[in-house]
Amino acid sequence: MSEKDRVVIFDTTLRDGEQSPGATMTHEEKLEVAESLDQMGVDIIEAGFPIASEGDFQAVNEIAQRTKNAVVCGLARAAFKDIDRCAEAIKPARRGRIHTFISTSPVHMKWKLQMEPDKVFEMVVAQVTRARNYTDDVEWSCEDGTRTEPDFLCRCVEAAIKAGATTINIPDTVGYTTPEEYFSLFKMVRERVPNSDQARFSVHCHDDLGMAVANSLAGVRGGARQIECTINGIGERAGNAALEEVVMAMKVRNDVLPYWTGIDATRITRASKLVSAVTSFPVQYNKAIVGRNAFAHESGIHQDGMLKHTQTYEIMTPESVGVKQTSLVMGKHSGRHAFVHKLEELGYQLASNQLEDAFIRFKALADRKKHVYDEDIEALVDEEIATAQDRIKLVSLSVIAGTRGPQRATMKLDIDGRTAIEECEGNGPVDAVFNCIKALVPNEANLELYQVHAVTQGTDAQAEVSVRLSEADKTVTAKGADPDTLVASAKAYLGALNKLVIKRQRTKPEAMTATP
Ligand code: KIV
Ligand code: ZN
């Protein structure tokens, strides 16, 4: 494994991922994700977009203070105020990076920036120079790079490197390129730009045509040595290249992709579950590497093959990505010590007050549910993490349902420490529950998605409900789990409302850009 074949992993779950509609995370959730990425061996954590809001700034700043190994990076548009704010946010980092970008494609320059190419060129130099005054680790991205005219692209890349950029990212912003084309693009730029050997090249691919991972790996074959990616592939529109997929592709097919990363792949499953829990974005069942069916063998022929030799149908072991065999873990007689041990085994590190709450909830669950599986504990703890800062909390719920309507629900909530009760009818029990919430917390949000699935098997399995709400241009998703589907529904709806409250406090930066 030579150093020239080392591919640096730049994770943008907390920036591009969090930017995607509905994926809002709270401050504490971002810290938790950053810690998990750092432990996994991610080289660079793009922690946010500091100018976007006070919340984004605080998150980048605290991640910069806490991160032990990774470089902590903030995003900045091509504006001095963005770069100055970003520099301030990453200041406490042991190693900090400023990532500044501007569009270079004809369509973006003409319609989005409404700027002439010469002006854009001038800004590239000015912004990279500004960023270099703060740190010697500066990344420059040519937004919509794959639709940029080659001569102009090479001119800008050369100037950015000359001004001090140490990483050059050529993003496929709109997920338009193909593997062959992206390979040739990197080859061409590296050959034509005279100072290209003074920077590391980076890929950043979106998945609009389902080719983000293939394109990223093609870019690496073309000479890039940084991959920008996200856990579970979350990100703008169809998402970004999935970290777990690019990492495992290089590991499993090292014969044809002879590159290596510093990622501890056994931490992948935990990180995937954490990101799914805090964003409430379910992972597709058949998703590569981290989907719940990724290592499941249902058909008789496959099971027969697996029993004879696992390599018949498995190209990597579940253990290699941190999948543990589901086990019957605990019951109502299990004590605190066993619970803490189980949490450690599942990869959780909870603060003592969170641990106490989680243990109380585990005991309550064990009283109601005969078998408590790993998945039950994960759902319980993930909910504990996701709801720790909630302002609106469910205190109690009772519902009268049955063949004769209308169905009725009575709900008690704690809203900022104040108790409120309401009783409502509905067209079905879920409708009655949601009507109670609307009466107690008046809001204009639209219910865009309501989905229920069982966490494990059996009629006493916990129901996991996902709810997506939208209000004006804001979309949020949340999950709730409980053996009672109606309680899980109420928790999910309230979780989404709590996220909307956070989102309302944030402002959205304009698309681009202010002159320096
Ligand atoms: O997709 C994109 O072009 C981006 C840039 C900010 C790198 O996310
Ligand atoms: Zn992007």
XYZ file of C-alpha atoms and ligand atoms in Angstrom:
525
model
C 0.000 0.000 0.000
C 1.962 2.982 -1.198
C 1.169 6.544 -0.171
C 0.409 7.526 -3.769
C -2.550 5.118 -3.784
C -4.025 6.430 -0.554
C -7.470 7.961 -1.093
C -8.481 10.585 1.411
C -12.091 10.363 2.632
C -13.843 13.721 2.946
C -17.204 13.246 4.593
C -19.884 15.855 3.925
C -22.829 14.233 5.752
C -23.021 17.252 8.038
C -22.977 19.776 5.182
C -24.241 18.447 1.817
C -26.149 15.675 3.633
C -27.757 17.930 6.187
C -28.630 20.396 3.412
C -30.994 17.874 1.792
C -34.716 18.464 2.377
C -35.869 16.883 5.616
C -32.439 15.888 6.948
C -32.104 18.587 9.612
C -30.035 17.584 12.642
C -29.886 19.246 16.021
C -26.631 20.586 17.447
C -26.167 17.534 19.696
C -26.921 15.153 16.849
C -24.256 16.813 14.714
C -21.699 16.390 17.498
C -22.626 12.739 17.797
C -22.258 12.139 14.051
C -18.933 14.007 13.949
C -17.583 11.853 16.767
C -18.638 8.704 14.982
C -16.941 9.889 11.742
C -13.760 10.748 13.617
C -13.673 7.343 15.299
C -14.235 5.678 11.935
C -11.101 7.267 10.514
C -12.621 9.852 8.164
C -9.799 12.183 7.082
C -11.808 15.380 6.678
C -15.180 16.203 8.235
C -17.056 18.965 6.439
C -18.978 20.092 9.496
C -21.231 22.758 7.992
C -21.616 26.119 6.325
C -20.752 28.651 9.071
C -22.229 31.768 7.415
C -25.593 30.029 6.897
C -26.818 30.551 10.461
C -25.676 30.981 14.044
C -26.572 27.293 14.557
C -24.310 26.177 11.708
C -21.495 28.341 13.028
C -21.822 26.903 16.549
C -21.877 23.341 15.235
C -18.726 23.773 13.120
C -17.025 25.574 15.990
C -17.803 22.905 18.592
C -16.894 20.066 16.232
C -13.601 21.890 15.616
C -12.981 21.986 19.376
C -13.833 18.323 19.972
C -12.476 16.442 16.971
C -9.392 14.442 17.837
C -8.021 13.199 14.522
C -9.828 14.454 11.443
C -9.334 17.790 9.708
C -12.434 19.931 10.353
C -13.653 21.840 7.338
C -16.209 24.594 6.815
C -17.807 25.665 3.549
C -17.682 29.254 2.289
C -19.084 30.887 -0.822
C -16.821 33.187 -2.812
C -17.303 36.129 -0.487
C -14.928 37.600 2.075
C -17.598 37.605 4.784
C -18.169 33.859 4.248
C -14.474 33.072 4.396
C -13.881 35.217 7.494
C -16.793 33.560 9.305
C -15.631 30.108 8.258
C -12.095 30.855 9.496
C -13.491 31.919 12.856
C -15.589 28.736 13.123
C -12.717 26.344 12.424
C -10.188 28.264 14.529
C -10.183 25.826 17.505
C -9.492 22.827 15.250
C -6.216 20.982 15.599
C -6.289 20.975 11.816
C -8.780 23.173 9.994
C -9.717 23.585 6.341
C -11.583 26.322 4.466
C -13.524 25.042 1.459
C -14.505 27.842 -0.881
C -16.423 27.453 -4.121
C -17.808 29.315 -7.090
C -19.637 28.181 -10.204
C -17.661 27.984 -13.420
C -20.082 26.485 -15.969
C -21.627 28.744 -18.623
C -25.173 28.064 -17.404
C -24.344 28.843 -13.770
C -22.252 31.924 -14.564
C -24.889 33.368 -16.872
C -28.068 32.595 -14.902
C -27.098 32.051 -11.297
C -24.160 34.376 -10.788
C -24.936 36.732 -13.654
C -21.224 37.322 -13.972
C -18.762 37.321 -16.826
C -16.109 34.567 -16.761
C -13.337 37.125 -16.203
C -15.046 38.333 -13.038
C -15.420 34.746 -11.809
C -11.739 34.129 -12.520
C -10.814 37.229 -10.497
C -12.929 35.988 -7.598
C -11.272 32.567 -7.595
C -7.895 34.197 -7.014
C -9.203 36.708 -4.473
C -11.090 34.130 -2.386
C -8.390 31.483 -2.313
C -5.849 34.156 -1.366
C -8.141 35.375 1.418
C -8.602 31.831 2.743
C -4.864 31.167 2.685
C -4.375 34.075 5.088
C -6.140 31.949 7.703
C -4.944 28.404 7.017
C -2.577 26.557 4.742
C -5.271 23.939 4.097
C -7.559 25.461 1.461
C -9.883 23.606 -0.874
C -11.337 25.230 -3.947
C -14.346 23.830 -5.833
C -15.562 24.823 -9.272
C -19.282 24.279 -8.805
C -20.882 22.509 -11.790
C -17.353 21.536 -12.814
C -18.465 18.724 -15.122
C -20.417 21.183 -17.309
C -17.599 23.723 -17.381
C -15.824 24.593 -20.603
C -12.396 22.778 -20.439
C -10.148 25.776 -21.242
C -11.811 27.924 -18.603
C -11.737 25.066 -16.104
C -7.975 24.592 -16.573
C -7.360 28.356 -16.307
C -9.281 28.557 -13.013
C -7.667 25.425 -11.554
C -4.193 26.733 -12.363
C -4.979 30.111 -10.797
C -6.503 28.537 -7.677
C -3.405 26.404 -7.126
C -1.152 29.406 -7.727
C -3.163 31.382 -5.144
C -2.577 28.600 -2.603
C -5.346 26.005 -2.921
C -4.033 22.641 -1.753
C -7.093 20.619 -2.805
C -8.953 21.074 -6.082
C -12.443 19.615 -6.167
C -14.206 19.202 -9.507
C -17.789 18.414 -8.530
C -20.436 16.768 -10.636
C -22.927 19.091 -8.988
C -25.954 17.995 -10.990
C -25.129 14.288 -11.283
C -24.732 14.550 -15.044
C -21.429 12.910 -15.878
C -20.600 9.287 -16.706
C -17.633 7.223 -15.437
C -15.627 7.405 -18.695
C -16.220 11.113 -19.056
C -15.279 11.883 -15.441
C -12.133 9.730 -15.724
C -11.062 11.679 -18.836
C -11.845 15.012 -17.208
C -9.398 14.397 -14.352
C -6.786 13.023 -16.691
C -7.125 16.040 -18.971
C -6.966 18.631 -16.175
C -4.003 16.967 -14.496
C -2.129 16.769 -17.791
C -2.923 20.271 -19.014
C -2.586 22.335 -15.827
C 1.145 23.023 -15.373
C 1.082 23.186 -11.540
C -1.391 20.302 -11.060
C 1.198 18.295 -9.122
C 1.018 20.872 -6.317
C -2.560 20.007 -5.298
C -4.631 16.954 -4.455
C -7.587 16.460 -6.780
C -11.003 15.583 -5.411
C -14.256 14.054 -6.662
C -17.709 15.116 -5.450
C -20.536 13.302 -7.218
C -24.288 13.554 -6.994
C -26.515 10.600 -7.729
C -29.163 12.043 -10.066
C -28.535 9.284 -12.628
C -27.508 6.679 -10.051
C -23.826 6.897 -11.030
C -22.302 8.819 -8.102
C -20.255 5.906 -6.773
C -19.145 4.684 -10.209
C -18.212 8.240 -11.179
C -16.271 8.810 -7.952
C -14.217 5.660 -8.489
C -13.605 6.617 -12.130
C -12.330 10.013 -10.951
C -9.897 8.215 -8.656
C -8.681 6.135 -11.594
C -8.194 9.458 -13.405
C -5.871 10.671 -10.635
C -8.124 12.143 -7.926
C -7.067 11.172 -4.406
C -9.917 12.583 -2.352
C -13.518 11.354 -2.403
C -16.287 13.566 -1.045
C -19.117 11.376 0.175
C -21.784 10.930 2.823
C -23.038 8.184 5.111
C -25.995 6.408 3.478
C -25.432 8.638 0.426
C -27.644 11.416 1.780
C -27.309 14.819 0.125
C -28.925 17.349 -2.174
C -31.688 15.863 -4.400
C -30.771 12.200 -5.134
C -27.842 12.420 -2.732
C -24.063 12.089 -2.857
C -21.815 9.069 -3.334
C -22.225 6.811 -0.299
C -19.120 6.568 1.890
C -19.765 2.909 2.714
C -20.000 2.009 -0.978
C -16.853 3.751 -2.195
C -14.841 2.440 0.755
C -16.018 -1.161 0.398
C -15.650 -1.114 -3.397
C -11.966 -0.269 -3.000
C -11.537 -2.896 -0.284
C -13.423 -5.774 -1.899
C -12.246 -5.083 -5.469
C -8.729 -3.989 -4.622
C -7.551 -6.154 -7.538
C -9.055 -3.684 -10.027
C -9.281 -0.617 -7.762
C -5.846 -0.725 -6.121
C -6.393 2.126 -3.664
C -6.752 2.252 0.091
C -8.296 4.460 2.757
C -7.859 4.905 6.501
C -11.468 3.924 7.246
C -12.227 1.323 9.903
C -15.011 -0.404 7.970
C -16.300 -2.256 11.019
C -17.753 1.054 12.190
C -19.814 1.568 9.039
C -23.050 -0.080 10.191
C -23.169 1.900 13.425
C -22.548 5.187 11.595
C -25.249 4.331 9.072
C -27.771 3.613 11.814
C -26.846 6.771 13.671
C -27.267 8.964 10.578
C -30.555 7.274 9.745
C -31.776 7.824 13.308
C -30.832 11.487 13.596
C -32.087 12.444 10.134
C -35.024 10.018 10.305
C -34.187 9.016 6.736
C -34.843 5.284 6.538
C -32.173 3.219 4.806
C -33.576 1.459 1.763
C -33.881 -2.291 2.568
C -31.824 -3.333 -0.450
C -29.219 -0.546 -0.076
C -25.665 -1.776 -0.752
C -23.579 -2.514 2.371
C -25.969 -1.049 4.979
C -29.473 -2.096 3.878
C -31.140 -4.627 6.174
C -31.256 -7.131 3.290
C -27.633 -6.593 2.242
C -26.580 -9.835 3.953
C -29.928 -11.640 4.050
C -30.397 -14.836 2.045
C -34.003 -15.794 1.552
C -34.239 -18.159 -1.398
C -33.671 -21.883 -0.873
C -30.904 -22.069 -3.470
C -29.004 -19.195 -1.883
C -29.436 -20.553 1.640
C -28.224 -23.944 0.500
C -25.148 -22.362 -1.107
C -24.434 -20.267 1.976
C -24.594 -23.292 4.234
C -22.074 -25.105 2.049
C -19.715 -22.131 1.750
C -20.424 -18.487 2.599
C -18.424 -17.232 -0.384
C -21.016 -18.702 -2.747
C -23.223 -15.657 -2.253
C -21.224 -13.285 -0.039
C -18.442 -11.092 -1.418
C -17.684 -9.617 1.994
C -18.572 -10.760 5.480
C -21.246 -8.924 7.463
C -18.699 -8.597 10.295
C -16.316 -6.679 8.001
C -18.803 -3.767 7.955
C -19.833 -4.146 11.567
C -23.046 -6.156 11.174
C -23.629 -8.265 14.253
C -25.859 -11.294 14.265
C -29.224 -10.414 15.747
C -29.409 -11.911 19.172
C -32.041 -12.317 21.782
C -30.471 -9.918 24.168
C -32.228 -9.093 27.290
C -35.406 -9.256 29.251
C -37.021 -7.632 32.241
C -34.552 -9.234 34.627
C -31.498 -7.745 32.913
C -29.735 -5.211 35.082
C -28.014 -1.897 34.462
C -24.600 -3.504 34.082
C -25.797 -5.798 31.302
C -27.559 -2.878 29.622
C -24.412 -0.716 29.644
C -22.412 -3.644 28.305
C -24.927 -4.147 25.494
C -24.788 -0.453 24.577
C -21.007 -0.611 24.362
C -21.245 -3.682 22.148
C -23.662 -1.805 19.862
C -21.255 1.143 19.688
C -23.084 3.694 21.853
C -21.475 6.025 24.352
C -24.157 7.891 26.259
C -23.774 10.675 28.781
C -24.848 9.567 32.272
C -28.232 11.348 32.232
C -29.041 9.912 28.776
C -27.979 6.493 29.988
C -30.268 6.752 33.002
C -33.253 7.740 30.827
C -32.483 5.017 28.307
C -32.290 2.407 31.070
C -35.657 3.449 32.504
C -37.186 3.212 29.031
C -35.529 -0.151 28.441
C -37.078 -1.488 31.663
C -40.482 -0.175 30.614
C -40.093 -1.824 27.214
C -38.946 -5.122 28.731
C -42.076 -5.128 30.898
C -44.263 -4.880 27.822
C -42.299 -6.968 25.353
C -41.299 -10.578 25.871
C -38.109 -10.531 23.817
C -35.897 -7.460 23.571
C -33.571 -7.639 20.568
C -30.548 -5.547 19.559
C -32.759 -3.650 17.112
C -35.183 -2.742 19.909
C -32.353 -1.298 21.954
C -31.023 0.591 18.954
C -34.456 2.106 18.242
C -34.821 3.060 21.883
C -31.399 4.687 22.206
C -31.585 6.405 18.834
C -34.852 7.967 19.944
C -33.223 9.016 23.204
C -30.480 10.817 21.243
C -32.881 12.343 18.718
C -35.300 13.720 21.315
C -32.861 14.886 23.991
C -33.367 18.583 23.175
C -37.065 18.469 22.239
C -39.245 21.326 23.449
C -42.509 19.444 22.913
C -42.738 16.059 24.639
C -45.429 13.401 24.826
C -46.537 12.781 28.415
C -49.477 10.417 27.864
C -51.899 9.236 25.231
C -55.049 7.142 25.307
C -57.123 6.279 22.281
C -60.532 4.722 21.791
C -60.590 2.880 18.475
C -62.731 0.189 16.904
C -65.339 -0.470 14.257
C -67.682 2.236 15.509
C -66.342 5.733 14.944
C -65.557 8.462 15.358
C -62.374 7.425 17.150
C -61.209 9.567 20.081
C -57.793 10.420 21.486
C -56.789 12.160 24.701
C -53.268 13.537 24.790
C -51.120 15.240 27.374
C -48.010 17.159 26.226
C -45.192 18.965 27.968
C -44.482 22.126 25.984
C -41.454 24.039 27.259
C -42.185 22.756 30.780
C -45.919 23.557 30.680
C -48.522 20.751 30.612
C -51.381 20.871 28.122
C -54.208 18.373 27.539
C -56.599 17.939 24.609
C -59.222 15.471 23.489
C -60.095 15.124 19.805
C -62.072 12.951 17.425
C -60.784 11.736 14.102
C -61.469 9.705 11.061
C -59.579 6.731 12.496
C -57.277 6.582 15.525
C -54.193 8.063 13.810
C -56.245 11.014 12.608
C -57.593 11.534 16.148
C -54.018 11.492 17.539
C -52.766 13.966 14.939
C -55.788 16.219 15.538
C -54.843 16.370 19.215
C -51.330 17.467 18.282
C -52.690 20.146 15.940
C -54.989 21.420 18.668
C -52.195 21.527 21.233
C -49.489 22.886 18.901
C -51.252 24.890 16.177
C -49.237 24.731 12.952
C -49.590 24.980 9.192
C -47.387 21.962 8.416
C -48.465 19.485 5.743
C -48.159 15.793 6.430
C -46.202 14.510 3.410
C -45.366 11.004 4.565
C -46.651 8.601 7.192
C -45.010 5.183 7.206
C -45.069 2.305 9.671
C -42.805 -0.706 9.906
C -41.957 -3.277 12.522
C -38.535 -3.039 14.192
C -38.366 -6.829 14.685
C -40.652 -9.794 14.112
C -43.646 -10.907 16.183
C -46.957 -9.369 17.127
C -45.399 -7.597 20.104
C -42.713 -5.994 17.901
C -42.135 -2.278 18.267
C -43.653 -0.172 15.523
C -41.339 2.384 13.984
C -43.208 5.281 12.419
C -41.690 7.863 10.056
C -43.390 11.205 9.537
C -42.404 13.912 7.077
C -43.820 17.419 7.485
C -43.399 20.431 5.261
C -44.010 24.075 6.036
C -43.320 26.762 3.410
C -39.862 25.791 2.020
C -38.910 23.646 5.014
C -39.178 19.862 5.143
C -38.384 17.693 8.147
C -38.586 13.989 8.889
C -38.711 12.211 12.242
C -39.155 8.708 13.604
C -40.821 7.321 16.701
C -40.763 3.778 18.080
C -43.066 2.051 20.540
C -44.850 -1.293 20.899
C -48.058 0.769 20.479
C -48.327 2.036 16.896
C -50.380 5.057 17.931
C -47.849 6.151 20.533
C -45.079 5.686 17.943
C -47.142 7.816 15.513
C -47.537 10.601 18.072
C -43.815 10.519 18.892
C -42.875 10.704 15.210
C -45.226 13.624 14.522
C -43.965 15.495 17.589
C -40.365 14.748 16.628
C -40.975 16.360 13.242
C -42.620 19.399 14.846
C -39.622 19.789 17.154
C -37.342 19.773 14.132
C -39.509 22.383 12.413
C -39.095 24.632 15.449
C -35.301 24.361 15.073
C -35.478 24.927 11.342
C -37.634 28.026 11.696
C -34.838 29.574 13.769
C -32.389 29.137 10.924
C -31.977 31.392 7.953
C -31.138 30.249 4.483
C -28.182 31.813 2.632
C -28.867 33.114 -0.854
C -27.777 30.774 -3.637
C -24.611 32.810 -4.288
C -22.752 35.342 -4.013
C -21.455 38.630 -2.867
C -18.540 40.422 -4.410
C -15.465 40.623 -2.124
O -22.360 19.743 -5.399
C -21.568 20.697 -5.290
O -21.098 21.275 -6.270
C -21.218 21.115 -3.942
C -20.091 22.103 -3.839
C -20.325 23.119 -2.777
C -18.813 21.370 -3.653
O -21.745 20.627 -2.967
Zn -22.750 18.700 -3.525
